[in-house]
């Protein structure tokens, strides 16, 4: 078969490992011809691609980013865009397309499959871990490790200066990274989008901690966390060219609010794209490899319109239709029954 691969949305550690696994099993077991589209859907619309073979993927397993390049945006944003994708399929003699992406790219994949019957398989990617239908996305584990390493380092400088450190991690709609890194890093409070926060409660936790003789604290905040209505002024929203709210910076507002209310010296750290860069953890390399192998097997099973997913320790496929348009929020029992026990 002639199989295309694309990577869409924000990059994520493990993308190259998925591509490598698809190509390895596709070429050596299924005798496929593989091509990689450049710059996500733009490459499909414009017929820009590169041939992929086992040799061309040598050394890519531990490399972060994506050798194919990635973009946000959808062919549906362009006049005649979806038709251009269909045309590319025909012109290139494509038998299948594997779309490695998060909620945005997977929803485009689902629409193209539904609207035109295109033979597409999805692979769930995002450091945010917010794709419905799978227990985990690759990249998440790496992001949590990076955030935890940063928190570990912040403890010693915070303790030396008796400071509060507000650490902002990614997590647009869900607080998975914040919750896991906060638990792993021993946070005094964890603020997540799923649960609007009251700044007075956060300050109360800090006071309680100081009363016990601990004068340094770490507050972990997901970039999408918002104050409970009426408790604190939220920042004005700024949008990018795709209409997404451009996040990043809530930690600064929170750090000022904490310092003003408590008088405790407070600093903020924004981890930003550091969480998406660099080499994937061993866990993510294994997960990405399993996803890649499962994706090319799904192609040969003709499981069109499905996404590979983890259910427990099993790789399964689930209909894309059941996953798109939704966000998988943090398991609130993990937040309430585990994370909160250590607040304050
Ligand atoms: O990929 C998801 C994500 O990491 C979000 O957590 C974050 O809000 C967004 O990407 C940032 O994207 P960009 O690369 O467009 O700044």
Short mmCIF file of C-alpha atoms and ligand atoms in Angstrom, two decimals:
data_model
loop_
_atom_site.label_atom_id
_atom_site.label_comp_id
_atom_site.label_asym_id
_atom_site.label_seq_id
_atom_site.Cartn_x
_atom_site.Cartn_y
_atom_site.Cartn_z
CA UNK A 1 0.00 0.00 0.00
CA UNK A 2 1.05 3.62 -0.41
CA UNK A 3 0.63 5.24 3.00
CA UNK A 4 0.97 8.93 3.87
CA UNK A 5 1.83 10.28 7.32
CA UNK A 6 1.35 13.77 8.72
CA UNK A 7 2.02 15.46 12.04
CA UNK A 8 -0.38 18.28 12.97
CA UNK A 9 -0.89 20.84 15.74
CA UNK A 10 1.74 21.68 18.34
CA UNK A 11 4.85 19.51 18.27
CA UNK A 12 5.36 16.93 20.98
CA UNK A 13 8.18 14.61 22.12
CA UNK A 14 7.65 11.19 20.52
CA UNK A 15 6.39 12.29 17.08
CA UNK A 16 9.50 10.99 15.33
CA UNK A 17 9.30 7.73 17.28
CA UNK A 18 5.74 7.17 16.00
CA UNK A 19 6.80 7.91 12.40
CA UNK A 20 9.78 5.55 12.75
CA UNK A 21 7.57 2.72 14.04
CA UNK A 22 5.01 3.16 11.24
CA UNK A 23 7.75 3.12 8.63
CA UNK A 24 9.64 0.21 10.17
CA UNK A 25 6.65 -2.12 10.36
CA UNK A 26 5.10 -0.77 7.15
CA UNK A 27 8.21 -1.32 5.08
CA UNK A 28 9.59 -4.52 6.55
CA UNK A 29 6.42 -6.44 7.42
CA UNK A 30 3.67 -5.07 5.16
CA UNK A 31 5.93 -4.05 2.23
CA UNK A 32 4.35 -0.59 2.11
CA UNK A 33 5.62 2.53 0.43
CA UNK A 34 5.60 5.39 2.94
CA UNK A 35 5.56 9.13 2.35
CA UNK A 36 5.56 11.96 4.88
CA UNK A 37 3.60 15.16 4.20
CA UNK A 38 5.41 18.35 5.11
CA UNK A 39 3.89 20.97 7.40
CA UNK A 40 0.73 19.05 8.30
CA UNK A 41 -2.39 19.60 6.17
CA UNK A 42 -0.63 22.30 4.12
CA UNK A 43 1.61 19.59 2.67
CA UNK A 44 -1.36 17.40 1.77
CA UNK A 45 -3.25 20.26 0.09
CA UNK A 46 -0.18 21.41 -1.80
CA UNK A 47 1.22 17.95 -2.60
CA UNK A 48 4.45 18.59 -0.63
CA UNK A 49 5.93 15.40 0.80
CA UNK A 50 9.13 13.39 1.30
CA UNK A 51 9.68 9.67 0.83
CA UNK A 52 10.21 7.81 4.11
CA UNK A 53 12.12 4.58 4.52
CA UNK A 54 13.88 2.78 7.33
CA UNK A 55 17.21 4.41 6.41
CA UNK A 56 15.79 7.94 6.50
CA UNK A 57 14.52 7.41 10.06
CA UNK A 58 17.85 6.29 11.48
CA UNK A 59 18.64 8.12 14.73
CA UNK A 60 15.15 9.64 15.00
CA UNK A 61 13.85 7.58 17.96
CA UNK A 62 15.22 9.94 20.66
CA UNK A 63 14.80 13.18 18.71
CA UNK A 64 12.15 15.66 19.82
CA UNK A 65 10.05 17.72 17.40
CA UNK A 66 8.94 16.29 14.07
CA UNK A 67 11.08 15.74 11.00
CA UNK A 68 7.99 16.47 8.86
CA UNK A 69 7.29 19.89 10.33
CA UNK A 70 3.92 20.80 11.78
CA UNK A 71 1.35 23.59 11.60
CA UNK A 72 -1.90 24.52 13.23
CA UNK A 73 -4.89 25.08 10.94
CA UNK A 74 -7.18 22.96 8.82
CA UNK A 75 -7.90 22.47 5.11
CA UNK A 76 -11.46 23.54 5.99
CA UNK A 77 -10.05 27.04 6.66
CA UNK A 78 -9.26 27.34 2.93
CA UNK A 79 -11.66 27.74 0.03
CA UNK A 80 -11.55 24.37 -1.78
CA UNK A 81 -9.13 23.03 0.87
CA UNK A 82 -10.87 19.71 1.60
CA UNK A 83 -11.29 19.05 -2.15
CA UNK A 84 -7.57 19.72 -2.63
CA UNK A 85 -6.85 17.02 -0.02
CA UNK A 86 -9.08 14.55 -1.89
CA UNK A 87 -7.34 15.50 -5.13
CA UNK A 88 -3.91 14.85 -3.55
CA UNK A 89 -5.04 11.38 -2.49
CA UNK A 90 -5.97 10.59 -6.09
CA UNK A 91 -2.92 12.18 -7.70
CA UNK A 92 -0.45 10.50 -5.34
CA UNK A 93 -2.24 7.15 -5.42
CA UNK A 94 -2.57 7.14 -1.63
CA UNK A 95 -4.21 4.12 -0.05
CA UNK A 96 -4.22 5.53 3.48
CA UNK A 97 -3.24 8.50 5.61
CA UNK A 98 -2.07 8.31 9.22
CA UNK A 99 -2.78 11.56 11.06
CA UNK A 100 -0.71 12.07 14.20
CA UNK A 101 -2.32 14.94 16.06
CA UNK A 102 -4.27 16.33 18.98
CA UNK A 103 -7.92 17.35 19.21
CA UNK A 104 -7.71 19.80 16.27
CA UNK A 105 -5.97 17.52 13.74
CA UNK A 106 -8.02 14.49 14.76
CA UNK A 107 -11.23 16.40 14.28
CA UNK A 108 -10.12 17.41 10.75
CA UNK A 109 -9.24 13.75 10.11
CA UNK A 110 -12.69 12.70 11.29
CA UNK A 111 -14.45 15.27 9.09
CA UNK A 112 -12.45 14.27 5.99
CA UNK A 113 -13.29 10.64 6.64
CA UNK A 114 -16.99 11.40 7.17
CA UNK A 115 -17.36 13.93 4.33
CA UNK A 116 -15.32 12.15 1.64
CA UNK A 117 -14.80 8.60 2.91
CA UNK A 118 -11.03 9.11 3.00
CA UNK A 119 -9.11 6.13 4.47
CA UNK A 120 -7.64 7.76 7.57
CA UNK A 121 -6.25 6.44 10.87
CA UNK A 122 -5.55 8.74 13.86
CA UNK A 123 -2.80 8.65 16.49
CA UNK A 124 -3.44 10.74 19.64
CA UNK A 125 -0.69 13.25 20.38
CA UNK A 126 -0.44 16.07 22.89
CA UNK A 127 1.53 16.90 25.98
CA UNK A 128 -1.78 18.10 27.47
CA UNK A 129 -3.13 14.50 27.65
CA UNK A 130 -6.64 15.76 26.94
CA UNK A 131 -7.78 13.50 24.06
CA UNK A 132 -10.98 11.59 24.82
CA UNK A 133 -10.98 7.85 24.10
CA UNK A 134 -7.46 7.04 25.28
CA UNK A 135 -6.01 6.74 28.75
CA UNK A 136 -2.85 8.55 27.69
CA UNK A 137 -1.31 10.51 24.83
CA UNK A 138 2.40 10.38 24.05
CA UNK A 139 4.41 13.45 25.06
CA UNK A 140 2.55 13.87 28.34
CA UNK A 141 5.00 11.80 30.37
CA UNK A 142 7.94 13.80 29.00
CA UNK A 143 6.26 17.12 29.78
CA UNK A 144 5.50 15.98 33.34
CA UNK A 145 9.12 14.93 33.83
CA UNK A 146 10.42 18.28 32.55
CA UNK A 147 8.01 20.19 34.81
CA UNK A 148 8.91 18.01 37.81
CA UNK A 149 12.64 18.55 37.24
CA UNK A 150 11.99 22.31 37.14
CA UNK A 151 9.95 22.21 40.36
CA UNK A 152 12.70 20.22 42.10
CA UNK A 153 15.17 22.94 41.19
CA UNK A 154 12.83 25.71 42.29
CA UNK A 155 12.47 24.19 45.78
CA UNK A 156 16.07 24.92 46.72
CA UNK A 157 16.10 28.51 45.53
CA UNK A 158 12.66 29.13 47.08
CA UNK A 159 13.86 27.70 50.40
CA UNK A 160 17.07 29.75 50.36
CA UNK A 161 15.11 33.00 49.97
CA UNK A 162 11.90 32.12 51.87
CA UNK A 163 9.90 32.73 48.72
CA UNK A 164 6.73 31.54 47.09
CA UNK A 165 7.29 30.30 43.54
CA UNK A 166 4.38 30.20 41.12
CA UNK A 167 5.21 27.76 38.32
CA UNK A 168 3.09 27.87 35.18
CA UNK A 169 2.87 24.70 33.10
CA UNK A 170 0.99 23.97 29.86
CA UNK A 171 -2.56 22.70 29.91
CA UNK A 172 -4.97 24.68 27.81
CA UNK A 173 -8.23 23.02 28.83
CA UNK A 174 -7.03 20.41 31.28
CA UNK A 175 -4.70 20.30 34.24
CA UNK A 176 -3.08 16.91 33.69
CA UNK A 177 0.49 18.23 33.58
CA UNK A 178 -0.12 20.53 36.56
CA UNK A 179 -1.69 17.77 38.64
CA UNK A 180 0.96 15.14 37.93
CA UNK A 181 3.94 17.50 38.18
CA UNK A 182 2.40 19.12 41.27
CA UNK A 183 2.04 15.77 43.03
CA UNK A 184 5.51 14.65 41.93
CA UNK A 185 7.08 17.98 42.90
CA UNK A 186 5.34 18.43 46.27
CA UNK A 187 3.25 21.51 45.43
CA UNK A 188 1.52 23.57 48.11
CA UNK A 189 -1.36 24.22 45.71
CA UNK A 190 -2.25 23.13 42.18
CA UNK A 191 -4.55 25.30 40.06
CA UNK A 192 -6.22 23.69 37.06
CA UNK A 193 -8.78 24.73 34.41
CA UNK A 194 -11.27 22.09 35.60
CA UNK A 195 -11.64 23.84 38.95
CA UNK A 196 -11.71 27.66 39.00
CA UNK A 197 -9.62 28.87 41.93
CA UNK A 198 -10.22 31.39 44.70
CA UNK A 199 -7.02 33.37 45.34
CA UNK A 200 -8.04 33.81 48.99
CA UNK A 201 -8.01 30.00 49.42
CA UNK A 202 -4.55 29.84 47.86
CA UNK A 203 -3.28 32.54 50.24
CA UNK A 204 -4.86 30.72 53.18
CA UNK A 205 -2.91 27.56 52.25
CA UNK A 206 0.29 29.59 52.16
CA UNK A 207 -0.46 31.15 55.56
CA UNK A 208 -1.14 27.72 57.06
CA UNK A 209 2.18 26.48 55.76
CA UNK A 210 4.04 29.48 57.16
CA UNK A 211 2.38 28.93 60.53
CA UNK A 212 3.95 25.47 60.53
CA UNK A 213 7.38 27.04 60.04
CA UNK A 214 7.76 26.43 56.31
CA UNK A 215 8.52 29.70 54.57
CA UNK A 216 8.92 28.51 51.00
CA UNK A 217 6.17 27.17 48.77
CA UNK A 218 5.55 26.06 45.22
CA UNK A 219 2.21 26.84 43.56
CA UNK A 220 1.74 24.98 40.27
CA UNK A 221 -0.71 26.54 37.84
CA UNK A 222 -1.93 25.26 34.48
CA UNK A 223 -1.90 27.98 31.82
CA UNK A 224 -5.68 27.57 31.34
CA UNK A 225 -6.57 27.95 35.04
CA UNK A 226 -9.04 30.72 35.77
CA UNK A 227 -10.18 32.50 38.92
CA UNK A 228 -13.63 31.71 40.24
CA UNK A 229 -15.99 34.45 39.02
CA UNK A 230 -16.06 37.41 41.35
CA UNK A 231 -12.85 36.49 43.23
CA UNK A 232 -10.14 38.11 41.15
CA UNK A 233 -9.86 39.95 37.83
CA UNK A 234 -8.99 37.53 35.02
CA UNK A 235 -6.55 38.64 32.32
CA UNK A 236 -7.94 39.99 29.06
CA UNK A 237 -7.99 37.30 26.39
CA UNK A 238 -5.68 37.50 23.37
CA UNK A 239 -6.39 35.33 20.30
CA UNK A 240 -4.05 33.85 17.69
CA UNK A 241 -4.70 33.72 13.91
CA UNK A 242 -6.69 30.48 14.30
CA UNK A 243 -9.03 31.99 16.88
CA UNK A 244 -7.40 30.08 19.79
CA UNK A 245 -6.89 32.02 22.99
CA UNK A 246 -3.17 32.66 23.34
CA UNK A 247 -2.42 31.47 26.85
CA UNK A 248 0.64 31.93 29.01
CA UNK A 249 1.10 34.45 31.79
CA UNK A 250 -1.61 33.63 34.34
CA UNK A 251 1.23 32.88 36.80
CA UNK A 252 2.29 36.51 36.75
CA UNK A 253 -1.19 37.71 37.76
CA UNK A 254 -1.34 35.08 40.50
CA UNK A 255 2.15 35.87 41.80
CA UNK A 256 1.26 39.57 42.14
CA UNK A 257 -2.03 38.71 43.84
CA UNK A 258 -0.28 36.42 46.35
CA UNK A 259 2.40 38.99 47.18
CA UNK A 260 -0.18 41.78 47.57
CA UNK A 261 -2.44 39.72 49.82
CA UNK A 262 0.15 37.89 51.97
CA UNK A 263 3.23 40.07 51.88
CA UNK A 264 5.27 36.91 51.13
CA UNK A 265 7.95 37.54 48.54
CA UNK A 266 6.79 35.76 45.38
CA UNK A 267 8.35 34.96 42.01
CA UNK A 268 6.89 33.31 38.96
CA UNK A 269 8.35 30.91 36.39
CA UNK A 270 6.73 30.17 33.06
CA UNK A 271 7.97 26.85 31.64
CA UNK A 272 6.25 27.31 28.28
CA UNK A 273 7.58 25.47 25.25
CA UNK A 274 10.50 23.94 27.16
CA UNK A 275 7.91 21.30 28.11
CA UNK A 276 7.45 20.37 24.44
CA UNK A 277 11.09 20.38 23.40
CA UNK A 278 13.85 17.82 23.49
CA UNK A 279 14.08 14.10 23.80
CA UNK A 280 11.10 11.93 24.83
CA UNK A 281 11.32 9.90 28.04
CA UNK A 282 11.76 6.13 27.75
CA UNK A 283 8.07 5.78 28.63
CA UNK A 284 7.04 8.02 25.72
CA UNK A 285 9.41 6.27 23.30
CA UNK A 286 7.78 2.95 24.12
CA UNK A 287 4.26 4.41 23.95
CA UNK A 288 4.99 6.15 20.63
CA UNK A 289 6.46 2.96 19.21
CA UNK A 290 3.40 0.96 20.25
CA UNK A 291 1.09 3.58 18.71
CA UNK A 292 3.06 3.59 15.45
CA UNK A 293 3.01 -0.19 15.12
CA UNK A 294 -0.72 -0.26 15.94
CA UNK A 295 -1.45 2.51 13.43
CA UNK A 296 0.10 0.69 10.46
CA UNK A 297 -1.63 -2.53 11.55
CA UNK A 298 -4.92 -0.58 11.66
CA UNK A 299 -4.23 0.59 8.09
CA UNK A 300 -3.91 -3.04 6.98
CA UNK A 301 -7.04 -3.97 8.93
CA UNK A 302 -8.89 -1.20 7.03
CA UNK A 303 -10.00 0.37 10.32
CA UNK A 304 -10.79 3.69 8.63
CA UNK A 305 -12.02 6.55 10.76
CA UNK A 306 -10.50 4.99 13.89
CA UNK A 307 -7.84 6.21 16.30
CA UNK A 308 -5.33 4.00 18.09
CA UNK A 309 -5.66 4.35 21.85
CA UNK A 310 -4.46 2.95 25.16
CA UNK A 311 -7.02 1.28 27.39
CA UNK A 312 -5.14 0.12 30.45
CA UNK A 313 -2.06 -1.55 28.98
CA UNK A 314 -3.79 -2.60 25.78
CA UNK A 315 -3.57 -0.78 22.47
CA UNK A 316 -7.04 -0.67 20.91
CA UNK A 317 -8.82 1.34 18.23
CA UNK A 318 -11.76 3.67 18.87
CA UNK A 319 -13.90 5.60 16.36
CA UNK A 320 -12.58 9.13 15.81
CA UNK A 321 -16.17 10.30 15.90
CA UNK A 322 -16.39 9.37 19.58
CA UNK A 323 -13.28 11.35 20.51
CA UNK A 324 -13.56 14.67 18.67
CA UNK A 325 -15.13 17.88 19.92
CA UNK A 326 -14.52 16.89 23.54
CA UNK A 327 -11.77 17.40 26.09
CA UNK A 328 -10.60 14.81 28.58
CA UNK A 329 -10.31 16.58 31.90
CA UNK A 330 -8.27 15.55 34.91
CA UNK A 331 -9.50 12.61 36.92
CA UNK A 332 -10.94 14.66 39.80
CA UNK A 333 -10.55 11.80 42.26
CA UNK A 334 -6.80 12.03 41.65
CA UNK A 335 -7.00 15.76 42.32
CA UNK A 336 -9.23 15.62 45.42
CA UNK A 337 -8.17 12.33 47.00
CA UNK A 338 -4.44 12.52 46.33
CA UNK A 339 -3.14 15.96 45.25
CA UNK A 340 -5.21 17.99 47.75
CA UNK A 341 -4.03 15.88 50.70
CA UNK A 342 -0.63 17.57 50.33
CA UNK A 343 -1.85 21.16 49.86
CA UNK A 344 -0.76 23.73 52.41
O1 LIG B 1 0.00 21.34 22.19
C1 LIG B 1 -0.82 21.84 23.19
C2 LIG B 1 -0.20 23.06 23.75
O2 LIG B 1 1.05 22.67 24.25
C3 LIG B 1 -1.02 23.77 24.81
O3 LIG B 1 -0.84 23.33 26.09
C4 LIG B 1 -0.58 25.19 24.62
O4 LIG B 1 -1.57 26.09 25.05
C5 LIG B 1 -0.37 25.28 23.16
O5 LIG B 1 0.02 24.01 22.74
C6 LIG B 1 0.66 26.32 22.74
O6 LIG B 1 0.74 26.30 21.37
P1 LIG B 1 1.65 27.17 20.42
O7 LIG B 1 2.80 26.29 20.04
O8 LIG B 1 0.78 27.50 19.27
O9 LIG B 1 2.13 28.35 21.20
#
